[in-house]
Amino acid sequence: MALSVSRRLLRSFGSVLASGRCDSPSSLYPSLHASLGVVSPEEFSAVSKAGSSFLANRRLSTSIPSPESSGGAFPSNLLSAKPVVASERNIGLYQDLVIPVTNFHNEDKGFTVLAGDVFDVPIRKDIIHRVVLWQLAKRQQGTHSTKTISEVSGTGRKPWNQKGTGRARQGSLRSPQFRGGSTMHGPKPRSHAFKLNKKVRRLGLKIALTARAAEGKLLIFDDFEVPTHKTKNIANYVQQMEDSKKLLLVDGFLPEKLKLATQNLHYVNVLPAVGLNVYSILQHDTLVMSRTAVNEIVERMHTPIKR
């Protein structure tokens, strides 16, 4: 008579069998196996399927301790000596990010935690497109102007008689069909800005920060203090950075020496944290922020929107 096995026992058998530590159910729990009876082949197959499905749905860790990183806390024979390649991180899960902190001298300054609801949001290109259009439209001067018939300088006399000349009737030499005449329905000074909801604008900045963090182009500096205002020092720092063609330095308060050192470099721009925007982030391939700037941005993103 076959033995009915409970769900808990199935999970126990499945996890051990799938790990490869035994070949038969009798080697798992000898005393229990002897006291309960023999497990049928159908039940053994169900146990194996349960173990394999458990491992398939299990969330694996992205890192495995090695003998070098354990510091003697674990036996070396239980740790993996082979380098482990971590799988790519899924973007948009609102998970906090741990980023190393450094400076211009590439010194280790510890780590910082980036808020997941600001630096790990789902990427949406349509939101970025709307925010960039809003920024470009708002910054447009709108000083274009043309003259209407009343603004053009010239005579108001009728060029010729209405009838009898064989020519087309005309009423003024300032009309748009004459050379030097007016422009009909031409542009006039106006504002090109249009309304965009604050939620959309705030979401666009979060998406831009998330994209730079996912690309590995977001660097966190402890501070932006430089020993001198010489431009060659900043140029040397930038050359040491890999795959960085254009940098945007963002800080809560920009040091005066940093402003002087970067004003002659067209590929290095500085910006206060209060002025960080989507278009500036997209114009630079590398974003460098200080701890102060990160805290200010996170605080701004968490501030309730005034209705």
PDB file of C-alpha atoms in Angstrom:
ATOM      1  CA  MET A   1       0.000   0.000   0.000  1.00  0.00           C
ATOM      2  CA  ALA A   2       1.461   3.311  -1.038  1.00  0.00           C
ATOM      3  CA  LEU A   3       2.225   5.869   1.617  1.00  0.00           C
ATOM      4  CA  SER A   4       0.546   9.279   1.339  1.00  0.00           C
ATOM      5  CA  VAL A   5       3.222  11.921   1.783  1.00  0.00           C
ATOM      6  CA  SER A   6       2.325  15.373   3.101  1.00  0.00           C
ATOM      7  CA  ARG A   7       3.239  18.607   1.375  1.00  0.00           C
ATOM      8  CA  ARG A   8       5.819  19.491   4.003  1.00  0.00           C
ATOM      9  CA  LEU A   9       7.543  16.142   3.549  1.00  0.00           C
ATOM     10  CA  LEU A  10       7.471  16.598  -0.230  1.00  0.00           C
ATOM     11  CA  ARG A  11       9.199  19.966   0.072  1.00  0.00           C
ATOM     12  CA  SER A  12      11.829  18.506   2.369  1.00  0.00           C
ATOM     13  CA  PHE A  13      12.517  15.587   0.051  1.00  0.00           C
ATOM     14  CA  GLY A  14      12.511  17.845  -3.034  1.00  0.00           C
ATOM     15  CA  SER A  15      15.044  20.379  -1.708  1.00  0.00           C
ATOM     16  CA  VAL A  16      17.488  17.683  -0.677  1.00  0.00           C
ATOM     17  CA  LEU A  17      17.087  15.650  -3.847  1.00  0.00           C
ATOM     18  CA  ALA A  18      17.532  18.639  -6.140  1.00  0.00           C
ATOM     19  CA  SER A  19      20.715  19.696  -4.321  1.00  0.00           C
ATOM     20  CA  GLY A  20      22.305  16.387  -5.321  1.00  0.00           C
ATOM     21  CA  ARG A  21      23.226  15.227  -1.840  1.00  0.00           C
ATOM     22  CA  CYS A  22      21.462  11.862  -2.149  1.00  0.00           C
ATOM     23  CA  ASP A  23      20.329   9.392  -4.759  1.00  0.00           C
ATOM     24  CA  SER A  24      17.308   7.777  -3.130  1.00  0.00           C
ATOM     25  CA  PRO A  25      14.686   8.696  -0.564  1.00  0.00           C
ATOM     26  CA  SER A  26      15.928   5.983   1.758  1.00  0.00           C
ATOM     27  CA  SER A  27      19.228   7.839   2.237  1.00  0.00           C
ATOM     28  CA  LEU A  28      17.470  11.003   3.444  1.00  0.00           C
ATOM     29  CA  TYR A  29      15.945   9.850   6.678  1.00  0.00           C
ATOM     30  CA  PRO A  30      16.730   6.135   7.268  1.00  0.00           C
ATOM     31  CA  SER A  31      14.809   5.855  10.512  1.00  0.00           C
ATOM     32  CA  LEU A  32      11.765   7.612   9.116  1.00  0.00           C
ATOM     33  CA  HIS A  33      11.896   5.517   5.954  1.00  0.00           C
ATOM     34  CA  ALA A  34      12.108   2.293   7.910  1.00  0.00           C
ATOM     35  CA  SER A  35       9.259   3.219  10.214  1.00  0.00           C
ATOM     36  CA  LEU A  36       6.834   4.525   7.570  1.00  0.00           C
ATOM     37  CA  GLY A  37       7.417   2.030   4.780  1.00  0.00           C
ATOM     38  CA  VAL A  38       8.572   2.069   1.198  1.00  0.00           C
ATOM     39  CA  VAL A  39       7.854   5.058  -1.080  1.00  0.00           C
ATOM     40  CA  SER A  40       6.391   4.139  -4.429  1.00  0.00           C
ATOM     41  CA  PRO A  41       8.085   5.175  -7.715  1.00  0.00           C
ATOM     42  CA  GLU A  42       5.215   7.598  -8.473  1.00  0.00           C
ATOM     43  CA  GLU A  43       5.764   9.384  -5.171  1.00  0.00           C
ATOM     44  CA  PHE A  44       9.520   9.451  -5.756  1.00  0.00           C
ATOM     45  CA  SER A  45       8.893  11.128  -9.152  1.00  0.00           C
ATOM     46  CA  ALA A  46       6.574  13.688  -7.543  1.00  0.00           C
ATOM     47  CA  VAL A  47       9.252  14.483  -4.981  1.00  0.00           C
ATOM     48  CA  SER A  48      11.865  15.042  -7.684  1.00  0.00           C
ATOM     49  CA  LYS A  49       9.550  17.326  -9.669  1.00  0.00           C
ATOM     50  CA  ALA A  50       8.769  19.340  -6.543  1.00  0.00           C
ATOM     51  CA  GLY A  51      12.477  19.854  -5.847  1.00  0.00           C
ATOM     52  CA  SER A  52      13.270  20.944  -9.389  1.00  0.00           C
ATOM     53  CA  SER A  53      10.359  23.411  -9.479  1.00  0.00           C
ATOM     54  CA  PHE A  54      11.472  24.802  -6.127  1.00  0.00           C
ATOM     55  CA  LEU A  55      14.951  25.578  -7.438  1.00  0.00           C
ATOM     56  CA  ALA A  56      13.570  27.004 -10.659  1.00  0.00           C
ATOM     57  CA  ASN A  57      11.454  29.542  -8.767  1.00  0.00           C
ATOM     58  CA  ARG A  58      14.095  30.296  -6.174  1.00  0.00           C
ATOM     59  CA  ARG A  59      15.667  33.754  -6.255  1.00  0.00           C
ATOM     60  CA  LEU A  60      19.418  33.265  -6.367  1.00  0.00           C
ATOM     61  CA  SER A  61      21.876  35.638  -4.722  1.00  0.00           C
ATOM     62  CA  THR A  62      23.894  37.940  -6.971  1.00  0.00           C
ATOM     63  CA  SER A  63      27.144  37.347  -5.068  1.00  0.00           C
ATOM     64  CA  ILE A  64      28.852  34.354  -3.479  1.00  0.00           C
ATOM     65  CA  PRO A  65      31.469  34.745  -0.708  1.00  0.00           C
ATOM     66  CA  SER A  66      34.978  33.763  -1.695  1.00  0.00           C
ATOM     67  CA  PRO A  67      37.909  32.703   0.518  1.00  0.00           C
ATOM     68  CA  GLU A  68      39.532  36.105  -0.041  1.00  0.00           C
ATOM     69  CA  SER A  69      36.440  38.097   0.952  1.00  0.00           C
ATOM     70  CA  SER A  70      35.397  35.957   3.915  1.00  0.00           C
ATOM     71  CA  GLY A  71      38.127  37.116   6.262  1.00  0.00           C
ATOM     72  CA  GLY A  72      38.262  33.704   7.918  1.00  0.00           C
ATOM     73  CA  ALA A  73      34.666  33.837   9.104  1.00  0.00           C
ATOM     74  CA  PHE A  74      33.711  30.737   7.099  1.00  0.00           C
ATOM     75  CA  PRO A  75      35.670  27.546   6.354  1.00  0.00           C
ATOM     76  CA  SER A  76      37.496  27.920   3.065  1.00  0.00           C
ATOM     77  CA  ASN A  77      36.304  24.553   1.789  1.00  0.00           C
ATOM     78  CA  LEU A  78      32.675  25.757   1.926  1.00  0.00           C
ATOM     79  CA  LEU A  79      33.307  28.897  -0.095  1.00  0.00           C
ATOM     80  CA  SER A  80      33.563  29.300  -3.849  1.00  0.00           C
ATOM     81  CA  ALA A  81      37.055  30.058  -5.139  1.00  0.00           C
ATOM     82  CA  LYS A  82      35.841  30.797  -8.684  1.00  0.00           C
ATOM     83  CA  PRO A  83      34.821  34.321  -9.717  1.00  0.00           C
ATOM     84  CA  VAL A  84      31.078  34.654  -9.988  1.00  0.00           C
ATOM     85  CA  VAL A  85      29.512  36.727 -12.787  1.00  0.00           C
ATOM     86  CA  ALA A  86      26.483  38.530 -11.389  1.00  0.00           C
ATOM     87  CA  SER A  87      23.454  38.732 -13.608  1.00  0.00           C
ATOM     88  CA  GLU A  88      22.295  42.116 -14.871  1.00  0.00           C
ATOM     89  CA  ARG A  89      20.181  44.058 -12.444  1.00  0.00           C
ATOM     90  CA  ASN A  90      16.557  44.582 -13.351  1.00  0.00           C
ATOM     91  CA  ILE A  91      15.719  48.264 -13.664  1.00  0.00           C
ATOM     92  CA  GLY A  92      12.572  49.831 -12.286  1.00  0.00           C
ATOM     93  CA  LEU A  93      12.062  47.724  -9.159  1.00  0.00           C
ATOM     94  CA  TYR A  94      12.352  50.705  -6.762  1.00  0.00           C
ATOM     95  CA  GLN A  95      15.277  49.052  -4.978  1.00  0.00           C
ATOM     96  CA  ASP A  96      17.838  51.090  -3.048  1.00  0.00           C
ATOM     97  CA  LEU A  97      21.266  51.209  -4.707  1.00  0.00           C
ATOM     98  CA  VAL A  98      24.614  51.031  -2.926  1.00  0.00           C
ATOM     99  CA  ILE A  99      27.181  53.187  -4.762  1.00  0.00           C
ATOM    100  CA  PRO A 100      30.862  53.634  -3.839  1.00  0.00           C
ATOM    101  CA  VAL A 101      31.952  57.159  -2.982  1.00  0.00           C
ATOM    102  CA  THR A 102      35.224  58.589  -4.283  1.00  0.00           C
ATOM    103  CA  ASN A 103      36.786  61.941  -5.225  1.00  0.00           C
ATOM    104  CA  PHE A 104      38.963  63.519  -7.900  1.00  0.00           C
ATOM    105  CA  HIS A 105      41.987  61.598  -6.589  1.00  0.00           C
ATOM    106  CA  ASN A 106      40.152  58.244  -6.925  1.00  0.00           C
ATOM    107  CA  GLU A 107      40.303  57.663  -3.172  1.00  0.00           C
ATOM    108  CA  ASP A 108      37.918  55.321  -1.375  1.00  0.00           C
ATOM    109  CA  LYS A 109      35.433  57.339   0.683  1.00  0.00           C
ATOM    110  CA  GLY A 110      33.042  54.531   1.626  1.00  0.00           C
ATOM    111  CA  PHE A 111      29.566  53.888   0.255  1.00  0.00           C
ATOM    112  CA  THR A 112      26.260  55.694  -0.018  1.00  0.00           C
ATOM    113  CA  VAL A 113      22.715  54.422  -0.444  1.00  0.00           C
ATOM    114  CA  LEU A 114      20.569  55.925  -3.206  1.00  0.00           C
ATOM    115  CA  ALA A 115      16.815  55.927  -2.711  1.00  0.00           C
ATOM    116  CA  GLY A 116      15.106  53.399  -4.948  1.00  0.00           C
ATOM    117  CA  ASP A 117      12.075  55.590  -5.607  1.00  0.00           C
ATOM    118  CA  VAL A 118      14.384  58.240  -7.124  1.00  0.00           C
ATOM    119  CA  PHE A 119      17.261  56.304  -8.725  1.00  0.00           C
ATOM    120  CA  ASP A 120      15.489  53.057  -9.693  1.00  0.00           C
ATOM    121  CA  VAL A 121      12.214  53.818 -11.442  1.00  0.00           C
ATOM    122  CA  PRO A 122      10.885  52.307 -14.697  1.00  0.00           C
ATOM    123  CA  ILE A 123      12.346  53.878 -17.839  1.00  0.00           C
ATOM    124  CA  ARG A 124       9.809  55.706 -20.006  1.00  0.00           C
ATOM    125  CA  LYS A 125      11.062  57.450 -23.116  1.00  0.00           C
ATOM    126  CA  ASP A 126       7.761  59.218 -23.678  1.00  0.00           C
ATOM    127  CA  ILE A 127       8.083  61.050 -20.362  1.00  0.00           C
ATOM    128  CA  ILE A 128      11.648  62.101 -21.196  1.00  0.00           C
ATOM    129  CA  HIS A 129      10.443  63.364 -24.583  1.00  0.00           C
ATOM    130  CA  ARG A 130       7.671  65.441 -23.038  1.00  0.00           C
ATOM    131  CA  VAL A 131       9.938  66.978 -20.413  1.00  0.00           C
ATOM    132  CA  VAL A 132      12.654  67.873 -22.943  1.00  0.00           C
ATOM    133  CA  LEU A 133      10.095  69.519 -25.240  1.00  0.00           C
ATOM    134  CA  TRP A 134       8.745  71.458 -22.267  1.00  0.00           C
ATOM    135  CA  GLN A 135      12.231  72.656 -21.304  1.00  0.00           C
ATOM    136  CA  LEU A 136      13.200  73.699 -24.822  1.00  0.00           C
ATOM    137  CA  ALA A 137       9.904  75.495 -25.376  1.00  0.00           C
ATOM    138  CA  LYS A 138      10.198  77.335 -22.067  1.00  0.00           C
ATOM    139  CA  ARG A 139      13.748  78.510 -22.740  1.00  0.00           C
ATOM    140  CA  GLN A 140      12.882  79.815 -26.217  1.00  0.00           C
ATOM    141  CA  GLN A 141      13.089  83.610 -26.237  1.00  0.00           C
ATOM    142  CA  GLY A 142      10.155  84.254 -28.537  1.00  0.00           C
ATOM    143  CA  THR A 143      11.434  87.710 -29.594  1.00  0.00           C
ATOM    144  CA  HIS A 144      10.633  87.164 -33.285  1.00  0.00           C
ATOM    145  CA  SER A 145       8.592  89.994 -34.789  1.00  0.00           C
ATOM    146  CA  THR A 146       7.345  91.167 -38.197  1.00  0.00           C
ATOM    147  CA  LYS A 147       5.635  94.417 -39.226  1.00  0.00           C
ATOM    148  CA  THR A 148       2.032  94.644 -40.184  1.00  0.00           C
ATOM    149  CA  ILE A 149       0.719  97.097 -42.794  1.00  0.00           C
ATOM    150  CA  SER A 150       0.145  99.739 -40.123  1.00  0.00           C
ATOM    151  CA  GLU A 151       3.739  99.451 -38.855  1.00  0.00           C
ATOM    152  CA  VAL A 152       5.552  99.645 -42.197  1.00  0.00           C
ATOM    153  CA  SER A 153       6.980 103.045 -43.042  1.00  0.00           C
ATOM    154  CA  GLY A 154       5.606 104.454 -46.324  1.00  0.00           C
ATOM    155  CA  THR A 155       2.936 106.520 -47.971  1.00  0.00           C
ATOM    156  CA  GLY A 156      -0.746 105.953 -47.535  1.00  0.00           C
ATOM    157  CA  ARG A 157      -1.699 107.355 -50.935  1.00  0.00           C
ATOM    158  CA  LYS A 158      -3.533 105.184 -53.424  1.00  0.00           C
ATOM    159  CA  PRO A 159      -1.005 104.256 -56.139  1.00  0.00           C
ATOM    160  CA  TRP A 160      -3.351 104.781 -59.123  1.00  0.00           C
ATOM    161  CA  ASN A 161      -6.977 105.122 -59.937  1.00  0.00           C
ATOM    162  CA  GLN A 162      -9.329 102.303 -59.288  1.00  0.00           C
ATOM    163  CA  LYS A 163     -10.443 102.094 -62.961  1.00  0.00           C
ATOM    164  CA  GLY A 164      -9.182 103.033 -66.361  1.00  0.00           C
ATOM    165  CA  THR A 165      -5.530 101.999 -66.180  1.00  0.00           C
ATOM    166  CA  GLY A 166      -5.925  98.348 -67.103  1.00  0.00           C
ATOM    167  CA  ARG A 167      -3.878  97.346 -64.067  1.00  0.00           C
ATOM    168  CA  ALA A 168      -4.993  95.524 -60.995  1.00  0.00           C
ATOM    169  CA  ARG A 169      -6.587  97.677 -58.382  1.00  0.00           C
ATOM    170  CA  GLN A 170      -4.336  98.626 -55.452  1.00  0.00           C
ATOM    171  CA  GLY A 171      -4.979 100.557 -52.296  1.00  0.00           C
ATOM    172  CA  SER A 172      -1.512 100.974 -50.712  1.00  0.00           C
ATOM    173  CA  LEU A 173       2.166 100.488 -51.531  1.00  0.00           C
ATOM    174  CA  ARG A 174       2.652  99.036 -48.041  1.00  0.00           C
ATOM    175  CA  SER A 175       0.610  95.967 -48.911  1.00  0.00           C
ATOM    176  CA  PRO A 176       2.364  92.571 -48.570  1.00  0.00           C
ATOM    177  CA  GLN A 177       2.487  91.992 -52.356  1.00  0.00           C
ATOM    178  CA  PHE A 178       4.847  94.945 -52.872  1.00  0.00           C
ATOM    179  CA  ARG A 179       8.568  94.948 -52.269  1.00  0.00           C
ATOM    180  CA  GLY A 180       9.286  96.446 -48.867  1.00  0.00           C
ATOM    181  CA  GLY A 181       5.695  95.909 -47.811  1.00  0.00           C
ATOM    182  CA  SER A 182       4.226  94.342 -44.738  1.00  0.00           C
ATOM    183  CA  THR A 183       4.023  90.685 -43.643  1.00  0.00           C
ATOM    184  CA  MET A 184       0.612  89.207 -43.095  1.00  0.00           C
ATOM    185  CA  HIS A 185       0.065  86.767 -40.258  1.00  0.00           C
ATOM    186  CA  GLY A 186       3.765  86.869 -39.380  1.00  0.00           C
ATOM    187  CA  PRO A 187       5.266  85.945 -35.991  1.00  0.00           C
ATOM    188  CA  LYS A 188       4.938  88.321 -33.068  1.00  0.00           C
ATOM    189  CA  PRO A 189       6.744  88.286 -29.712  1.00  0.00           C
ATOM    190  CA  ARG A 190       5.176  85.629 -27.517  1.00  0.00           C
ATOM    191  CA  SER A 191       5.977  82.903 -25.031  1.00  0.00           C
ATOM    192  CA  HIS A 192       6.304  79.369 -26.379  1.00  0.00           C
ATOM    193  CA  ALA A 193       5.987  77.788 -22.933  1.00  0.00           C
ATOM    194  CA  PHE A 194       3.205  75.339 -22.259  1.00  0.00           C
ATOM    195  CA  LYS A 195       1.968  73.716 -19.101  1.00  0.00           C
ATOM    196  CA  LEU A 196       3.353  70.383 -17.941  1.00  0.00           C
ATOM    197  CA  ASN A 197       2.197  68.768 -14.725  1.00  0.00           C
ATOM    198  CA  LYS A 198       4.645  68.791 -11.845  1.00  0.00           C
ATOM    199  CA  LYS A 199       4.272  65.044 -11.435  1.00  0.00           C
ATOM    200  CA  VAL A 200       5.437  64.503 -15.002  1.00  0.00           C
ATOM    201  CA  ARG A 201       8.366  66.901 -14.607  1.00  0.00           C
ATOM    202  CA  ARG A 202       9.438  65.213 -11.391  1.00  0.00           C
ATOM    203  CA  LEU A 203       9.087  61.764 -12.949  1.00  0.00           C
ATOM    204  CA  GLY A 204      11.233  62.832 -15.896  1.00  0.00           C
ATOM    205  CA  LEU A 205      14.094  63.803 -13.572  1.00  0.00           C
ATOM    206  CA  LYS A 206      13.814  60.472 -11.756  1.00  0.00           C
ATOM    207  CA  ILE A 207      13.957  58.585 -15.058  1.00  0.00           C
ATOM    208  CA  ALA A 208      17.038  60.508 -16.184  1.00  0.00           C
ATOM    209  CA  LEU A 209      18.824  59.755 -12.901  1.00  0.00           C
ATOM    210  CA  THR A 210      17.790  56.100 -13.152  1.00  0.00           C
ATOM    211  CA  ALA A 211      19.163  55.833 -16.689  1.00  0.00           C
ATOM    212  CA  ARG A 212      22.556  57.225 -15.673  1.00  0.00           C
ATOM    213  CA  ALA A 213      22.714  54.921 -12.650  1.00  0.00           C
ATOM    214  CA  ALA A 214      21.800  51.869 -14.755  1.00  0.00           C
ATOM    215  CA  GLU A 215      24.470  52.720 -17.319  1.00  0.00           C
ATOM    216  CA  GLY A 216      27.127  53.049 -14.630  1.00  0.00           C
ATOM    217  CA  LYS A 217      27.563  56.718 -15.552  1.00  0.00           C
ATOM    218  CA  LEU A 218      26.529  58.073 -12.152  1.00  0.00           C
ATOM    219  CA  LEU A 219      29.480  58.866  -9.886  1.00  0.00           C
ATOM    220  CA  ILE A 220      29.178  59.976  -6.279  1.00  0.00           C
ATOM    221  CA  PHE A 221      31.941  62.206  -4.885  1.00  0.00           C
ATOM    222  CA  ASP A 222      32.507  63.022  -1.253  1.00  0.00           C
ATOM    223  CA  ASP A 223      33.110  66.665  -2.157  1.00  0.00           C
ATOM    224  CA  PHE A 224      34.360  68.826  -5.019  1.00  0.00           C
ATOM    225  CA  GLU A 225      37.200  70.518  -3.173  1.00  0.00           C
ATOM    226  CA  VAL A 226      40.203  71.107  -5.437  1.00  0.00           C
ATOM    227  CA  PRO A 227      43.611  72.329  -4.197  1.00  0.00           C
ATOM    228  CA  THR A 228      43.929  75.027  -6.849  1.00  0.00           C
ATOM    229  CA  HIS A 229      41.925  76.806  -9.500  1.00  0.00           C
ATOM    230  CA  LYS A 230      44.232  75.671 -12.315  1.00  0.00           C
ATOM    231  CA  THR A 231      42.400  74.201 -15.287  1.00  0.00           C
ATOM    232  CA  LYS A 232      45.077  71.587 -15.980  1.00  0.00           C
ATOM    233  CA  ASN A 233      44.269  69.783 -12.709  1.00  0.00           C
ATOM    234  CA  ILE A 234      40.632  69.236 -13.684  1.00  0.00           C
ATOM    235  CA  ALA A 235      41.722  68.234 -17.196  1.00  0.00           C
ATOM    236  CA  ASN A 236      44.041  65.578 -15.744  1.00  0.00           C
ATOM    237  CA  TYR A 237      41.282  64.269 -13.472  1.00  0.00           C
ATOM    238  CA  VAL A 238      38.911  63.925 -16.423  1.00  0.00           C
ATOM    239  CA  GLN A 239      41.494  62.117 -18.548  1.00  0.00           C
ATOM    240  CA  GLN A 240      41.877  59.501 -15.810  1.00  0.00           C
ATOM    241  CA  MET A 241      38.166  58.689 -15.974  1.00  0.00           C
ATOM    242  CA  GLU A 242      37.271  55.906 -18.397  1.00  0.00           C
ATOM    243  CA  ASP A 243      34.656  56.442 -21.119  1.00  0.00           C
ATOM    244  CA  SER A 244      33.882  59.977 -19.986  1.00  0.00           C
ATOM    245  CA  LYS A 245      33.717  62.519 -22.783  1.00  0.00           C
ATOM    246  CA  LYS A 246      31.496  65.156 -21.195  1.00  0.00           C
ATOM    247  CA  LEU A 247      30.946  65.618 -17.469  1.00  0.00           C
ATOM    248  CA  LEU A 248      28.284  67.383 -15.452  1.00  0.00           C
ATOM    249  CA  LEU A 249      29.328  68.213 -11.889  1.00  0.00           C
ATOM    250  CA  VAL A 250      26.422  68.772  -9.505  1.00  0.00           C
ATOM    251  CA  ASP A 251      26.889  70.039  -5.962  1.00  0.00           C
ATOM    252  CA  GLY A 252      24.764  71.775  -3.380  1.00  0.00           C
ATOM    253  CA  PHE A 253      27.194  74.697  -3.184  1.00  0.00           C
ATOM    254  CA  LEU A 254      29.787  75.033  -5.931  1.00  0.00           C
ATOM    255  CA  PRO A 255      33.273  76.007  -4.686  1.00  0.00           C
ATOM    256  CA  GLU A 256      34.760  79.079  -6.311  1.00  0.00           C
ATOM    257  CA  LYS A 257      37.961  77.225  -7.248  1.00  0.00           C
ATOM    258  CA  LEU A 258      35.926  74.600  -9.085  1.00  0.00           C
ATOM    259  CA  LYS A 259      34.096  77.256 -11.108  1.00  0.00           C
ATOM    260  CA  LEU A 260      37.368  78.881 -12.164  1.00  0.00           C
ATOM    261  CA  ALA A 261      38.993  75.538 -12.985  1.00  0.00           C
ATOM    262  CA  THR A 262      36.173  74.368 -15.262  1.00  0.00           C
ATOM    263  CA  GLN A 263      35.109  77.563 -17.024  1.00  0.00           C
ATOM    264  CA  ASN A 264      37.624  77.041 -19.856  1.00  0.00           C
ATOM    265  CA  LEU A 265      36.729  73.364 -20.417  1.00  0.00           C
ATOM    266  CA  HIS A 266      33.886  72.878 -22.862  1.00  0.00           C
ATOM    267  CA  TYR A 267      33.466  69.223 -21.816  1.00  0.00           C
ATOM    268  CA  VAL A 268      33.113  69.904 -18.075  1.00  0.00           C
ATOM    269  CA  ASN A 269      30.128  71.871 -16.771  1.00  0.00           C
ATOM    270  CA  VAL A 270      29.058  72.632 -13.221  1.00  0.00           C
ATOM    271  CA  LEU A 271      25.514  73.006 -11.964  1.00  0.00           C
ATOM    272  CA  PRO A 272      23.970  73.552  -8.525  1.00  0.00           C
ATOM    273  CA  ALA A 273      21.645  70.863  -7.230  1.00  0.00           C
ATOM    274  CA  VAL A 274      18.668  73.205  -7.380  1.00  0.00           C
ATOM    275  CA  GLY A 275      19.182  73.599 -11.148  1.00  0.00           C
ATOM    276  CA  LEU A 276      19.556  69.925 -12.055  1.00  0.00           C
ATOM    277  CA  ASN A 277      17.280  69.146 -14.994  1.00  0.00           C
ATOM    278  CA  VAL A 278      16.589  66.415 -17.532  1.00  0.00           C
ATOM    279  CA  TYR A 279      18.036  68.190 -20.578  1.00  0.00           C
ATOM    280  CA  SER A 280      21.376  68.897 -18.889  1.00  0.00           C
ATOM    281  CA  ILE A 281      21.676  65.260 -17.796  1.00  0.00           C
ATOM    282  CA  LEU A 282      21.038  64.045 -21.350  1.00  0.00           C
ATOM    283  CA  GLN A 283      23.595  66.480 -22.775  1.00  0.00           C
ATOM    284  CA  HIS A 284      26.398  64.901 -20.686  1.00  0.00           C
ATOM    285  CA  ASP A 285      27.367  61.242 -20.783  1.00  0.00           C
ATOM    286  CA  THR A 286      28.647  61.198 -17.176  1.00  0.00           C
ATOM    287  CA  LEU A 287      26.896  62.649 -14.149  1.00  0.00           C
ATOM    288  CA  VAL A 288      29.015  63.375 -11.067  1.00  0.00           C
ATOM    289  CA  MET A 289      27.137  64.294  -7.903  1.00  0.00           C
ATOM    290  CA  SER A 290      28.287  65.051  -4.385  1.00  0.00           C
ATOM    291  CA  ARG A 291      26.725  63.618  -1.251  1.00  0.00           C
ATOM    292  CA  THR A 292      25.133  66.991  -0.554  1.00  0.00           C
ATOM    293  CA  ALA A 293      23.596  67.134  -4.018  1.00  0.00           C
ATOM    294  CA  VAL A 294      22.171  63.612  -3.685  1.00  0.00           C
ATOM    295  CA  ASN A 295      20.559  64.488  -0.356  1.00  0.00           C
ATOM    296  CA  GLU A 296      19.052  67.680  -1.775  1.00  0.00           C
ATOM    297  CA  ILE A 297      17.660  65.905  -4.841  1.00  0.00           C
ATOM    298  CA  VAL A 298      16.121  63.108  -2.766  1.00  0.00           C
ATOM    299  CA  GLU A 299      14.598  65.635  -0.375  1.00  0.00           C
ATOM    300  CA  ARG A 300      13.170  67.594  -3.308  1.00  0.00           C
ATOM    301  CA  MET A 301      11.672  64.470  -4.854  1.00  0.00           C
ATOM    302  CA  HIS A 302      10.075  63.486  -1.539  1.00  0.00           C
ATOM    303  CA  THR A 303       8.568  66.914  -0.911  1.00  0.00           C
ATOM    304  CA  PRO A 304       4.784  66.863  -1.465  1.00  0.00           C
ATOM    305  CA  ILE A 305       3.604  68.776  -4.528  1.00  0.00           C
ATOM    306  CA  LYS A 306       1.695  71.930  -3.684  1.00  0.00           C
ATOM    307  CA  ARG A 307      -1.716  71.947  -5.313  1.00  0.00           C
TER     308      ARG A 307
END
